[in-house]
XYZ file of C-alpha atoms in Angstrom:
91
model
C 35.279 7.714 18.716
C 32.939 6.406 15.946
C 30.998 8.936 13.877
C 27.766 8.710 11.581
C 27.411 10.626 8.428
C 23.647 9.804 6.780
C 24.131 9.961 3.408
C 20.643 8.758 1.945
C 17.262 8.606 3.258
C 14.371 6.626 1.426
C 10.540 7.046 2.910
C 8.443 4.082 2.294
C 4.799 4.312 1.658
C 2.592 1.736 3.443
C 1.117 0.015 0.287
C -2.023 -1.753 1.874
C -1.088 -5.976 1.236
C 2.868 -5.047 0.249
C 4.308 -2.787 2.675
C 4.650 -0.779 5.612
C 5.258 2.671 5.911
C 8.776 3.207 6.973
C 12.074 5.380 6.951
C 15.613 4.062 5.584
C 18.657 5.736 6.324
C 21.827 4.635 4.850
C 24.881 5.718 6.748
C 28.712 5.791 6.307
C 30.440 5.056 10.124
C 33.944 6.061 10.929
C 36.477 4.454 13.596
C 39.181 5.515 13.715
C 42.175 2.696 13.718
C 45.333 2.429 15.180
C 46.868 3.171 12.020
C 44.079 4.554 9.525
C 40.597 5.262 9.713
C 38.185 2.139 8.622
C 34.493 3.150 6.812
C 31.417 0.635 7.624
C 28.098 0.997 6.299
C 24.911 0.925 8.800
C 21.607 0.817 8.125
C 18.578 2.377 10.069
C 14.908 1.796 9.834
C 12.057 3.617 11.614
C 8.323 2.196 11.530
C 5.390 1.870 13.802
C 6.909 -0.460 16.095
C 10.416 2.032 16.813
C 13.841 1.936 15.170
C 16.126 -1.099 14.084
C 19.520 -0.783 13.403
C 21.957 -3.298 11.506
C 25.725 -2.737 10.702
C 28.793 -3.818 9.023
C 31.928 -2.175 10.130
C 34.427 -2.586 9.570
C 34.676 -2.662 5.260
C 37.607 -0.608 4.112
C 39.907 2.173 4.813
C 38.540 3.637 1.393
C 35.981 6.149 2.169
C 35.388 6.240 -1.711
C 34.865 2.468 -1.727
C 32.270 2.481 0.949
C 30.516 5.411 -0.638
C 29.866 3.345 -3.482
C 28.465 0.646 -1.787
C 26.205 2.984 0.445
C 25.133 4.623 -3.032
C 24.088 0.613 -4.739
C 22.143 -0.321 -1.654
C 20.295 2.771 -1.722
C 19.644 2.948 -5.417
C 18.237 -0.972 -5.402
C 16.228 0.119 -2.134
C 18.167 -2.137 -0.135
C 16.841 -3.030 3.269
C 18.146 -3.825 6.605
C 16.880 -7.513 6.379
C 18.790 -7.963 3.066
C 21.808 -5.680 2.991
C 24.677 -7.832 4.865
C 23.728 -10.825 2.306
C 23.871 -7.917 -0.514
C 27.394 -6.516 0.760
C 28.720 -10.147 1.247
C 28.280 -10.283 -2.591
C 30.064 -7.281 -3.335
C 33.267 -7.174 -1.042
């Protein structure tokens, strides 16, 4: 059964002309394999018009090496529009 660990959360203010107000969450996911557990990274934003969700699972079967992916996207503010391009750059 797949778990969710958030591990970051970023509010965004609405910036009148730049941005909306809205709430990132940057998650670790866990599924466990037939033979090990595999780590994805999902993404979760909440604004005025409900929540969106985007995900890339599976990545590794290194928690650590997913954990420092997570930790980039959040420190760059890395969106859920952007993140799969960013990640495809990276692994």
């Amino acid at each position: 059964m797949k778990k969710k660990e958030i591990v970051f959360e970023r509010q965004f203010s609405a910036l009148e002309g730049l941005q909306e107000e809205r709430l990132t969450r940057y998650i670790i996911t866990t599924n466990p394999g037939a033979e090990s557990i595999l780590y994805g990274i999902e993404l979760e934003e909440t604004d005025q018009w409900g929540v969106r969700r985007a995900a890339m699972e599976p990545l590794s079967d290194s928690r650590e090496q997913v954990a420092l992916l997570i930790t980039f996207l959040y420190e760059q503010a890395v969106g859920l529009t952007s993140f799969r391009d960013v990640l495809s750059d990276r692994v």
